[in-house]
GROMACS .gro file of C-alpha atoms in nm:
model
  458
    1UNK     CA    1   1.179   4.491 -14.536
    2UNK     CA    2   1.332   4.814 -14.446
    3UNK     CA    3   1.284   5.155 -14.607
    4UNK     CA    4   1.510   5.446 -14.693
    5UNK     CA    5   1.546   5.731 -14.444
    6UNK     CA    6   1.394   5.975 -14.671
    7UNK     CA    7   1.060   5.763 -14.693
    8UNK     CA    8   1.076   5.728 -14.312
    9UNK     CA    9   1.044   6.103 -14.264
   10UNK     CA   10   0.674   6.091 -14.410
   11UNK     CA   11   0.394   5.936 -14.238
   12UNK     CA   12   0.312   5.703 -14.505
   13UNK     CA   13   0.616   5.457 -14.402
   14UNK     CA   14   0.469   5.392 -14.046
   15UNK     CA   15   0.449   5.028 -14.082
   16UNK     CA   16   0.804   4.973 -14.212
   17UNK     CA   17   1.108   4.880 -13.995
   18UNK     CA   18   1.372   5.121 -13.941
   19UNK     CA   19   1.703   5.097 -14.135
   20UNK     CA   20   2.005   4.921 -13.961
   21UNK     CA   21   2.165   5.239 -13.894
   22UNK     CA   22   1.876   5.368 -13.693
   23UNK     CA   23   1.682   5.054 -13.554
   24UNK     CA   24   1.755   4.901 -13.216
   25UNK     CA   25   1.761   4.561 -13.367
   26UNK     CA   26   1.583   4.414 -13.070
   27UNK     CA   27   1.384   4.088 -13.087
   28UNK     CA   28   1.256   4.098 -12.732
   29UNK     CA   29   0.889   4.173 -12.698
   30UNK     CA   30   0.956   4.446 -12.439
   31UNK     CA   31   1.183   4.643 -12.673
   32UNK     CA   32   1.070   4.554 -13.032
   33UNK     CA   33   0.880   4.880 -13.068
   34UNK     CA   34   1.231   5.056 -13.094
   35UNK     CA   35   1.265   4.878 -13.425
   36UNK     CA   36   1.000   5.099 -13.580
   37UNK     CA   37   0.943   5.476 -13.605
   38UNK     CA   38   0.834   5.643 -13.294
   39UNK     CA   39   0.461   5.746 -13.290
   40UNK     CA   40   0.377   5.505 -13.569
   41UNK     CA   41   0.097   5.246 -13.551
   42UNK     CA   42   0.340   4.946 -13.536
   43UNK     CA   43   0.537   5.103 -13.272
   44UNK     CA   44   0.210   5.163 -13.052
   45UNK     CA   45   0.101   4.823 -13.113
   46UNK     CA   46   0.428   4.658 -12.975
   47UNK     CA   47   0.446   4.929 -12.699
   48UNK     CA   48   0.098   4.840 -12.581
   49UNK     CA   49   0.162   4.468 -12.590
   50UNK     CA   50   0.477   4.539 -12.373
   51UNK     CA   51   0.284   4.747 -12.129
   52UNK     CA   52   0.006   4.508 -12.083
   53UNK     CA   53   0.228   4.191 -12.088
   54UNK     CA   54   0.418   4.365 -11.777
   55UNK     CA   55   0.111   4.513 -11.608
   56UNK     CA   56  -0.104   4.204 -11.600
   57UNK     CA   57   0.149   3.969 -11.439
   58UNK     CA   58   0.239   4.248 -11.180
   59UNK     CA   59  -0.121   4.291 -11.079
   60UNK     CA   60  -0.162   3.893 -11.047
   61UNK     CA   61   0.153   3.891 -10.828
   62UNK     CA   62   0.007   4.172 -10.612
   63UNK     CA   63  -0.318   3.988 -10.575
   64UNK     CA   64  -0.159   3.657 -10.482
   65UNK     CA   65   0.074   3.830 -10.227
   66UNK     CA   66  -0.227   3.988 -10.072
   67UNK     CA   67  -0.421   3.683 -10.051
   68UNK     CA   68  -0.128   3.493  -9.896
   69UNK     CA   69  -0.101   3.780  -9.631
   70UNK     CA   70  -0.484   3.741  -9.573
   71UNK     CA   71  -0.541   4.099  -9.677
   72UNK     CA   72  -0.890   4.219  -9.752
   73UNK     CA   73  -0.949   4.132 -10.124
   74UNK     CA   74  -1.176   4.436 -10.166
   75UNK     CA   75  -0.871   4.652 -10.106
   76UNK     CA   76  -0.721   4.512 -10.441
   77UNK     CA   77  -1.001   4.622 -10.646
   78UNK     CA   78  -1.052   4.953 -10.467
   79UNK     CA   79  -0.665   5.053 -10.486
   80UNK     CA   80  -0.460   4.856 -10.744
   81UNK     CA   81  -0.720   4.850 -11.021
   82UNK     CA   82  -0.770   5.216 -11.021
   83UNK     CA   83  -0.398   5.285 -11.002
   84UNK     CA   84  -0.339   5.036 -11.291
   85UNK     CA   85  -0.607   5.211 -11.500
   86UNK     CA   86  -0.438   5.542 -11.428
   87UNK     CA   87  -0.113   5.417 -11.547
   88UNK     CA   88  -0.237   5.271 -11.853
   89UNK     CA   89  -0.403   5.587 -11.943
   90UNK     CA   90  -0.086   5.781 -11.870
   91UNK     CA   91   0.129   5.538 -12.064
   92UNK     CA   92  -0.097   5.469 -12.369
   93UNK     CA   93  -0.344   5.779 -12.396
   94UNK     CA   94  -0.119   6.053 -12.495
   95UNK     CA   95   0.075   5.830 -12.705
   96UNK     CA   96  -0.242   5.725 -12.907
   97UNK     CA   97  -0.309   6.088 -12.955
   98UNK     CA   98   0.038   6.137 -13.089
   99UNK     CA   99   0.005   5.851 -13.325
  100UNK     CA  100  -0.303   6.015 -13.448
  101UNK     CA  101  -0.113   6.351 -13.492
  102UNK     CA  102   0.162   6.185 -13.674
  103UNK     CA  103  -0.069   6.041 -13.929
  104UNK     CA  104  -0.203   6.384 -14.033
  105UNK     CA  105   0.098   6.453 -14.212
  106UNK     CA  106   0.162   6.813 -14.075
  107UNK     CA  107   0.465   7.023 -14.155
  108UNK     CA  108   0.749   6.965 -13.902
  109UNK     CA  109   0.707   7.266 -13.686
  110UNK     CA  110   0.320   7.234 -13.654
  111UNK     CA  111   0.365   6.858 -13.578
  112UNK     CA  112   0.594   6.922 -13.292
  113UNK     CA  113   0.346   7.173 -13.139
  114UNK     CA  114   0.071   6.918 -13.181
  115UNK     CA  115   0.269   6.641 -13.038
  116UNK     CA  116   0.359   6.834 -12.731
  117UNK     CA  117   0.008   6.939 -12.689
  118UNK     CA  118  -0.153   6.617 -12.703
  119UNK     CA  119   0.109   6.448 -12.468
  120UNK     CA  120   0.058   6.716 -12.208
  121UNK     CA  121  -0.327   6.666 -12.238
  122UNK     CA  122  -0.280   6.298 -12.193
  123UNK     CA  123  -0.053   6.364 -11.890
  124UNK     CA  124  -0.300   6.617 -11.730
  125UNK     CA  125  -0.587   6.365 -11.771
  126UNK     CA  126  -0.404   6.089 -11.650
  127UNK     CA  127  -0.272   6.295 -11.348
  128UNK     CA  128  -0.627   6.370 -11.239
  129UNK     CA  129  -0.706   5.996 -11.233
  130UNK     CA  130  -0.383   5.926 -11.067
  131UNK     CA  131  -0.423   6.163 -10.786
  132UNK     CA  132  -0.779   6.071 -10.734
  133UNK     CA  133  -0.674   5.710 -10.710
  134UNK     CA  134  -0.386   5.807 -10.489
  135UNK     CA  135  -0.614   6.012 -10.249
  136UNK     CA  136  -0.852   5.721 -10.215
  137UNK     CA  137  -0.563   5.490 -10.152
  138UNK     CA  138  -0.426   5.729  -9.872
  139UNK     CA  139  -0.766   5.738  -9.715
  140UNK     CA  140  -0.841   5.367  -9.738
  141UNK     CA  141  -0.503   5.248  -9.620
  142UNK     CA  142  -0.397   5.505  -9.356
  143UNK     CA  143  -0.693   5.647  -9.191
  144UNK     CA  144  -0.944   5.359  -9.193
  145UNK     CA  145  -1.152   5.541  -9.467
  146UNK     CA  146  -1.529   5.561  -9.417
  147UNK     CA  147  -1.586   5.380  -9.738
  148UNK     CA  148  -1.405   5.074  -9.631
  149UNK     CA  149  -1.571   5.071  -9.281
  150UNK     CA  150  -1.913   5.097  -9.460
  151UNK     CA  151  -1.817   4.804  -9.690
  152UNK     CA  152  -1.699   4.602  -9.385
  153UNK     CA  153  -2.026   4.663  -9.180
  154UNK     CA  154  -2.226   4.585  -9.481
  155UNK     CA  155  -2.044   4.254  -9.591
  156UNK     CA  156  -1.984   4.128  -9.232
  157UNK     CA  157  -2.372   4.177  -9.139
  158UNK     CA  158  -2.249   4.222  -8.772
  159UNK     CA  159  -2.188   4.601  -8.705
  160UNK     CA  160  -2.048   4.694  -8.367
  161UNK     CA  161  -2.363   4.797  -8.165
  162UNK     CA  162  -2.169   5.063  -7.974
  163UNK     CA  163  -2.074   5.230  -8.301
  164UNK     CA  164  -2.414   5.203  -8.479
  165UNK     CA  165  -2.749   5.340  -8.410
  166UNK     CA  166  -2.993   5.106  -8.247
  167UNK     CA  167  -3.255   5.245  -8.493
  168UNK     CA  168  -3.112   5.098  -8.797
  169UNK     CA  169  -3.338   4.827  -8.919
  170UNK     CA  170  -3.149   4.505  -8.979
  171UNK     CA  171  -3.117   4.427  -9.342
  172UNK     CA  172  -3.138   4.793  -9.447
  173UNK     CA  173  -2.807   4.797  -9.596
  174UNK     CA  174  -2.835   5.165  -9.684
  175UNK     CA  175  -2.864   5.268  -9.331
  176UNK     CA  176  -2.577   5.052  -9.228
  177UNK     CA  177  -2.376   5.195  -9.502
  178UNK     CA  178  -2.436   5.535  -9.383
  179UNK     CA  179  -2.365   5.461  -9.011
  180UNK     CA  180  -2.040   5.304  -9.097
  181UNK     CA  181  -1.943   5.602  -9.321
  182UNK     CA  182  -1.994   5.837  -9.026
  183UNK     CA  183  -1.823   5.634  -8.780
  184UNK     CA  184  -1.515   5.599  -9.010
  185UNK     CA  185  -1.492   5.978  -9.033
  186UNK     CA  186  -1.498   6.006  -8.678
  187UNK     CA  187  -1.237   5.741  -8.604
  188UNK     CA  188  -1.011   5.882  -8.889
  189UNK     CA  189  -1.020   6.238  -8.717
  190UNK     CA  190  -0.942   6.080  -8.388
  191UNK     CA  191  -0.646   5.869  -8.509
  192UNK     CA  192  -0.468   6.163  -8.666
  193UNK     CA  193  -0.179   6.241  -8.421
  194UNK     CA  194  -0.043   6.616  -8.431
  195UNK     CA  195   0.300   6.623  -8.573
  196UNK     CA  196   0.601   6.766  -8.379
  197UNK     CA  197   0.704   7.109  -8.519
  198UNK     CA  198   1.071   7.007  -8.556
  199UNK     CA  199   0.978   6.744  -8.826
  200UNK     CA  200   0.834   7.009  -9.061
  201UNK     CA  201   1.172   7.048  -9.256
  202UNK     CA  202   1.231   6.683  -9.290
  203UNK     CA  203   0.875   6.633  -9.406
  204UNK     CA  204   0.923   6.886  -9.667
  205UNK     CA  205   1.231   6.753  -9.817
  206UNK     CA  206   1.070   6.396  -9.796
  207UNK     CA  207   0.779   6.530  -9.999
  208UNK     CA  208   0.995   6.714 -10.234
  209UNK     CA  209   1.196   6.413 -10.320
  210UNK     CA  210   0.875   6.198 -10.354
  211UNK     CA  211   0.709   6.445 -10.562
  212UNK     CA  212   1.032   6.474 -10.772
  213UNK     CA  213   1.026   6.078 -10.838
  214UNK     CA  214   0.670   6.074 -10.902
  215UNK     CA  215   0.699   6.369 -11.138
  216UNK     CA  216   0.984   6.200 -11.338
  217UNK     CA  217   0.794   5.870 -11.349
  218UNK     CA  218   0.479   6.054 -11.477
  219UNK     CA  219   0.689   6.236 -11.751
  220UNK     CA  220   0.843   5.913 -11.856
  221UNK     CA  221   0.503   5.721 -11.864
  222UNK     CA  222   0.325   5.998 -12.054
  223UNK     CA  223   0.564   6.009 -12.345
  224UNK     CA  224   0.840   6.255 -12.237
  225UNK     CA  225   1.099   5.982 -12.320
  226UNK     CA  226   0.923   5.894 -12.628
  227UNK     CA  227   0.921   6.262 -12.751
  228UNK     CA  228   1.297   6.272 -12.692
  229UNK     CA  229   1.347   5.936 -12.874
  230UNK     CA  230   1.130   6.069 -13.174
  231UNK     CA  231   1.362   6.368 -13.198
  232UNK     CA  232   1.671   6.157 -13.176
  233UNK     CA  233   1.538   5.922 -13.408
  234UNK     CA  234   1.444   6.195 -13.670
  235UNK     CA  235   1.793   6.340 -13.649
  236UNK     CA  236   1.942   6.006 -13.695
  237UNK     CA  237   1.709   5.939 -14.007
  238UNK     CA  238   1.848   6.288 -14.143
  239UNK     CA  239   2.200   6.194 -14.093
  240UNK     CA  240   2.134   5.850 -14.268
  241UNK     CA  241   1.968   6.039 -14.556
  242UNK     CA  242   2.269   6.275 -14.612
  243UNK     CA  243   2.489   5.980 -14.587
  244UNK     CA  244   2.308   5.763 -14.837
  245UNK     CA  245   2.269   6.061 -15.065
  246UNK     CA  246   2.650   6.109 -15.053
  247UNK     CA  247   2.707   5.744 -15.116
  248UNK     CA  248   2.467   5.754 -15.418
  249UNK     CA  249   2.660   6.062 -15.556
  250UNK     CA  250   2.969   5.883 -15.523
  251UNK     CA  251   2.852   5.584 -15.683
  252UNK     CA  252   2.709   5.784 -15.976
  253UNK     CA  253   3.052   5.954 -15.998
  254UNK     CA  254   3.227   5.617 -16.019
  255UNK     CA  255   2.943   5.499 -16.272
  256UNK     CA  256   3.035   5.806 -16.482
  257UNK     CA  257   3.413   5.748 -16.459
  258UNK     CA  258   3.365   5.404 -16.550
  259UNK     CA  259   3.142   5.493 -16.853
  260UNK     CA  260   3.404   5.742 -16.961
  261UNK     CA  261   3.690   5.498 -16.941
  262UNK     CA  262   3.520   5.220 -17.141
  263UNK     CA  263   3.407   5.479 -17.398
  264UNK     CA  264   3.759   5.596 -17.418
  265UNK     CA  265   3.868   5.239 -17.454
  266UNK     CA  266   3.631   5.203 -17.734
  267UNK     CA  267   3.738   5.505 -17.935
  268UNK     CA  268   4.079   5.544 -17.811
  269UNK     CA  269   4.355   5.587 -18.082
  270UNK     CA  270   4.518   5.256 -17.981
  271UNK     CA  271   4.216   5.061 -18.027
  272UNK     CA  272   4.112   5.235 -18.357
  273UNK     CA  273   4.466   5.215 -18.488
  274UNK     CA  274   4.497   4.847 -18.446
  275UNK     CA  275   4.174   4.775 -18.589
  276UNK     CA  276   4.224   5.006 -18.899
  277UNK     CA  277   4.599   4.862 -18.935
  278UNK     CA  278   4.440   4.510 -18.932
  279UNK     CA  279   4.184   4.624 -19.206
  280UNK     CA  280   4.475   4.787 -19.398
  281UNK     CA  281   4.706   4.497 -19.393
  282UNK     CA  282   4.424   4.248 -19.484
  283UNK     CA  283   4.298   4.461 -19.777
  284UNK     CA  284   4.567   4.341 -20.030
  285UNK     CA  285   4.627   3.985 -19.905
  286UNK     CA  286   4.288   3.898 -19.733
  287UNK     CA  287   4.029   4.111 -19.839
  288UNK     CA  288   3.759   3.882 -19.701
  289UNK     CA  289   3.891   3.937 -19.349
  290UNK     CA  290   3.928   4.319 -19.384
  291UNK     CA  291   3.563   4.318 -19.479
  292UNK     CA  292   3.482   4.088 -19.170
  293UNK     CA  293   3.687   4.326 -18.942
  294UNK     CA  294   3.487   4.615 -19.071
  295UNK     CA  295   3.169   4.442 -19.036
  296UNK     CA  296   3.254   4.339 -18.669
  297UNK     CA  297   3.332   4.688 -18.583
  298UNK     CA  298   3.028   4.818 -18.688
  299UNK     CA  299   2.836   4.547 -18.514
  300UNK     CA  300   3.018   4.629 -18.212
  301UNK     CA  301   2.975   5.006 -18.206
  302UNK     CA  302   2.598   4.938 -18.289
  303UNK     CA  303   2.574   4.714 -17.983
  304UNK     CA  304   2.762   4.933 -17.751
  305UNK     CA  305   2.688   5.302 -17.831
  306UNK     CA  306   2.311   5.254 -17.796
  307UNK     CA  307   2.380   5.065 -17.452
  308UNK     CA  308   2.586   5.354 -17.339
  309UNK     CA  309   2.296   5.596 -17.424
  310UNK     CA  310   2.033   5.384 -17.268
  311UNK     CA  311   2.209   5.279 -16.939
  312UNK     CA  312   2.400   5.594 -16.909
  313UNK     CA  313   2.179   5.726 -16.605
  314UNK     CA  314   2.085   5.361 -16.478
  315UNK     CA  315   2.241   5.156 -16.204
  316UNK     CA  316   2.096   4.830 -16.373
  317UNK     CA  317   2.118   4.712 -16.723
  318UNK     CA  318   2.001   4.400 -16.917
  319UNK     CA  319   2.207   4.074 -16.933
  320UNK     CA  320   2.091   4.008 -17.285
  321UNK     CA  321   2.225   4.341 -17.411
  322UNK     CA  322   2.567   4.281 -17.223
  323UNK     CA  323   2.591   3.947 -17.381
  324UNK     CA  324   2.547   4.094 -17.734
  325UNK     CA  325   2.804   4.352 -17.667
  326UNK     CA  326   3.029   4.087 -17.549
  327UNK     CA  327   2.979   3.856 -17.855
  328UNK     CA  328   3.020   4.163 -18.094
  329UNK     CA  329   3.359   4.265 -17.938
  330UNK     CA  330   3.497   3.913 -17.925
  331UNK     CA  331   3.401   3.880 -18.283
  332UNK     CA  332   3.589   4.185 -18.370
  333UNK     CA  333   3.894   4.074 -18.168
  334UNK     CA  334   3.899   3.728 -18.329
  335UNK     CA  335   3.875   3.901 -18.685
  336UNK     CA  336   4.186   4.097 -18.565
  337UNK     CA  337   4.359   3.824 -18.384
  338UNK     CA  338   4.283   3.492 -18.598
  339UNK     CA  339   4.453   3.285 -18.326
  340UNK     CA  340   4.173   3.382 -18.056
  341UNK     CA  341   3.871   3.163 -18.008
  342UNK     CA  342   3.579   3.239 -17.776
  343UNK     CA  343   3.241   3.111 -17.641
  344UNK     CA  344   2.964   3.286 -17.476
  345UNK     CA  345   2.709   3.071 -17.306
  346UNK     CA  346   2.417   3.170 -17.054
  347UNK     CA  347   2.199   2.947 -16.856
  348UNK     CA  348   1.934   3.231 -16.807
  349UNK     CA  349   1.782   3.432 -17.103
  350UNK     CA  350   1.788   3.773 -16.915
  351UNK     CA  351   1.835   3.924 -16.578
  352UNK     CA  352   1.910   4.277 -16.422
  353UNK     CA  353   2.279   4.322 -16.400
  354UNK     CA  354   2.504   4.652 -16.342
  355UNK     CA  355   2.602   4.813 -16.673
  356UNK     CA  356   2.919   4.765 -16.841
  357UNK     CA  357   3.077   4.527 -16.586
  358UNK     CA  358   3.083   4.213 -16.818
  359UNK     CA  359   3.236   4.389 -17.101
  360UNK     CA  360   3.500   4.556 -16.877
  361UNK     CA  361   3.606   4.193 -16.766
  362UNK     CA  362   3.631   4.081 -17.136
  363UNK     CA  363   3.832   4.375 -17.222
  364UNK     CA  364   4.061   4.323 -16.915
  365UNK     CA  365   4.123   3.959 -17.026
  366UNK     CA  366   4.207   4.060 -17.387
  367UNK     CA  367   4.448   4.344 -17.302
  368UNK     CA  368   4.620   4.174 -17.007
  369UNK     CA  369   4.589   3.790 -17.096
  370UNK     CA  370   4.538   3.728 -17.442
  371UNK     CA  371   4.737   3.997 -17.651
  372UNK     CA  372   5.067   3.941 -17.457
  373UNK     CA  373   5.035   3.551 -17.512
  374UNK     CA  374   5.219   3.385 -17.802
  375UNK     CA  375   4.996   3.129 -17.984
  376UNK     CA  376   4.647   3.026 -17.973
  377UNK     CA  377   4.425   3.173 -17.709
  378UNK     CA  378   4.079   3.111 -17.585
  379UNK     CA  379   3.821   3.319 -17.384
  380UNK     CA  380   3.510   3.156 -17.238
  381UNK     CA  381   3.214   3.373 -17.095
  382UNK     CA  382   2.975   3.174 -16.898
  383UNK     CA  383   2.668   3.301 -16.700
  384UNK     CA  384   2.485   3.078 -16.445
  385UNK     CA  385   2.262   3.079 -16.161
  386UNK     CA  386   2.377   2.936 -15.841
  387UNK     CA  387   2.243   2.918 -15.485
  388UNK     CA  388   2.443   3.063 -15.188
  389UNK     CA  389   2.288   2.999 -14.839
  390UNK     CA  390   1.952   2.921 -15.032
  391UNK     CA  391   1.949   3.256 -15.201
  392UNK     CA  392   1.954   3.260 -15.581
  393UNK     CA  393   2.263   3.432 -15.729
  394UNK     CA  394   2.394   3.531 -16.065
  395UNK     CA  395   2.744   3.422 -16.151
  396UNK     CA  396   2.921   3.590 -16.453
  397UNK     CA  397   3.243   3.411 -16.515
  398UNK     CA  398   3.514   3.534 -16.784
  399UNK     CA  399   3.790   3.263 -16.809
  400UNK     CA  400   4.109   3.309 -17.040
  401UNK     CA  401   4.411   3.108 -17.100
  402UNK     CA  402   4.644   3.388 -17.138
  403UNK     CA  403   4.961   3.481 -16.952
  404UNK     CA  404   4.768   3.495 -16.616
  405UNK     CA  405   4.905   3.672 -16.304
  406UNK     CA  406   5.253   3.647 -16.427
  407UNK     CA  407   5.198   3.881 -16.698
  408UNK     CA  408   5.141   4.267 -16.700
  409UNK     CA  409   4.850   4.278 -16.461
  410UNK     CA  410   4.786   4.120 -16.142
  411UNK     CA  411   4.428   4.211 -16.098
  412UNK     CA  412   4.456   4.529 -15.937
  413UNK     CA  413   4.391   4.785 -16.229
  414UNK     CA  414   4.180   5.092 -16.217
  415UNK     CA  415   3.885   4.910 -16.408
  416UNK     CA  416   3.882   4.608 -16.166
  417UNK     CA  417   3.900   4.839 -15.861
  418UNK     CA  418   3.611   5.050 -16.005
  419UNK     CA  419   3.408   4.717 -16.032
  420UNK     CA  420   3.475   4.636 -15.664
  421UNK     CA  421   3.351   4.986 -15.553
  422UNK     CA  422   3.036   4.979 -15.767
  423UNK     CA  423   2.948   4.618 -15.638
  424UNK     CA  424   3.017   4.728 -15.266
  425UNK     CA  425   2.797   5.043 -15.323
  426UNK     CA  426   2.512   4.859 -15.499
  427UNK     CA  427   2.493   4.534 -15.305
  428UNK     CA  428   2.720   4.563 -14.998
  429UNK     CA  429   2.851   4.220 -14.896
  430UNK     CA  430   2.592   4.023 -15.099
  431UNK     CA  431   2.809   4.078 -15.421
  432UNK     CA  432   3.179   3.985 -15.487
  433UNK     CA  433   3.447   4.011 -15.760
  434UNK     CA  434   3.689   3.714 -15.749
  435UNK     CA  435   4.005   3.672 -15.950
  436UNK     CA  436   4.184   3.343 -15.938
  437UNK     CA  437   4.441   3.161 -16.132
  438UNK     CA  438   4.325   2.853 -16.343
  439UNK     CA  439   4.524   2.532 -16.324
  440UNK     CA  440   4.555   2.506 -16.694
  441UNK     CA  441   4.680   2.864 -16.725
  442UNK     CA  442   4.528   3.196 -16.753
  443UNK     CA  443   4.290   3.370 -16.521
  444UNK     CA  444   3.915   3.334 -16.406
  445UNK     CA  445   3.745   3.669 -16.315
  446UNK     CA  446   3.391   3.575 -16.142
  447UNK     CA  447   3.139   3.836 -16.055
  448UNK     CA  448   2.858   3.707 -15.827
  449UNK     CA  449   2.548   3.931 -15.756
  450UNK     CA  450   2.200   3.871 -15.613
  451UNK     CA  451   1.959   3.754 -15.893
  452UNK     CA  452   1.703   4.013 -15.948
  453UNK     CA  453   1.410   4.029 -16.173
  454UNK     CA  454   1.352   4.319 -16.412
  455UNK     CA  455   1.052   4.420 -16.620
  456UNK     CA  456   1.100   4.350 -16.997
  457UNK     CA  457   1.156   4.649 -17.201
  458UNK     CA  458   0.862   4.745 -17.443
   0.00000   0.00000   0.00000
């Protein structure tokens, strides 16, 4: 589950995956950490796995290569293991401190100062270990280091009589170790050849480039790249947060416009005039129908006006309320237009649905399908649960046998366009509005949205 950019700005969302606009969307174990906020616990866990999963096979490969070459196996443990420990401390030590700082919830400026401090501290501590291991490696591999000589003398048990003292007792390993150490110092100083003066300049630039490469590697391993990525990620989250806030504001604006348009349709002079005209014409000839029209009008206003007030600031409504409003509206239309018949069926008792969408489809069917038609007409409202790619979906279908697409409207009105925009803003590509001609005549308007649960109202 992904979280919103606003919540990712706080340390409480450290275990959540980044939103799609920020995440690297990587499933590789080497780069999976980039799917999570930098300096979070989950990010650090995947980063440590990637490092150890690379380091251990590399050490094993080096050991096998040395074994195949017949190299002294002690060199591997004296040289490569300390270097591996130094690199691990450099790569994970400062990052672990940065994760700890990130969990403190400091203000942004203070957090930045603390992150830079702990990463620099981790770099310095690791550099001490790194250069110590490097110095030991240089002595062991380039100058026949005294320590290695002493080890060879001790483990071989057969020191060179010309390079050891005759007074060294056999089996006294400490004396052998001391003698080998002194002999190694002497041999190392004798093997150091003086460098010609004309090579000083080339040695300087060689050392400069080597130092530059090593410094870049150290900064990268110690978290310099991660600090830049943290800054870039935070800026992207701010941009995403601003974008989503803008989208929410636009969705709220469209919601308000739709509510106003529906409210206007409910009380517009045309609607009231037709209703009251039907009452007036029926009073003298069909008083019972006039009373029924007034009763249905009251029921409709009682069902819709509280719903407008309750759902005015919400992005979700109740299916049961919308079905009640649809039934009241169609009853009113049936009293006004006796040739109209209708049915309202639902396979599910209640669900969370966007407000005012179902009634908008019904009003659209009455206005553009039923009223222009001559003769009997029927509207069927059906709500069912279907499965699309093994995901439960709610399907709301409004079918009429009116004039169809050949009438006054082809399905591209303002109300339907508003529904398209609202569905896209709320559900993305998981929801749809489909208009299609029915073989027996008329139009079927179908809204499909994800089935979401909603707590029952008290």
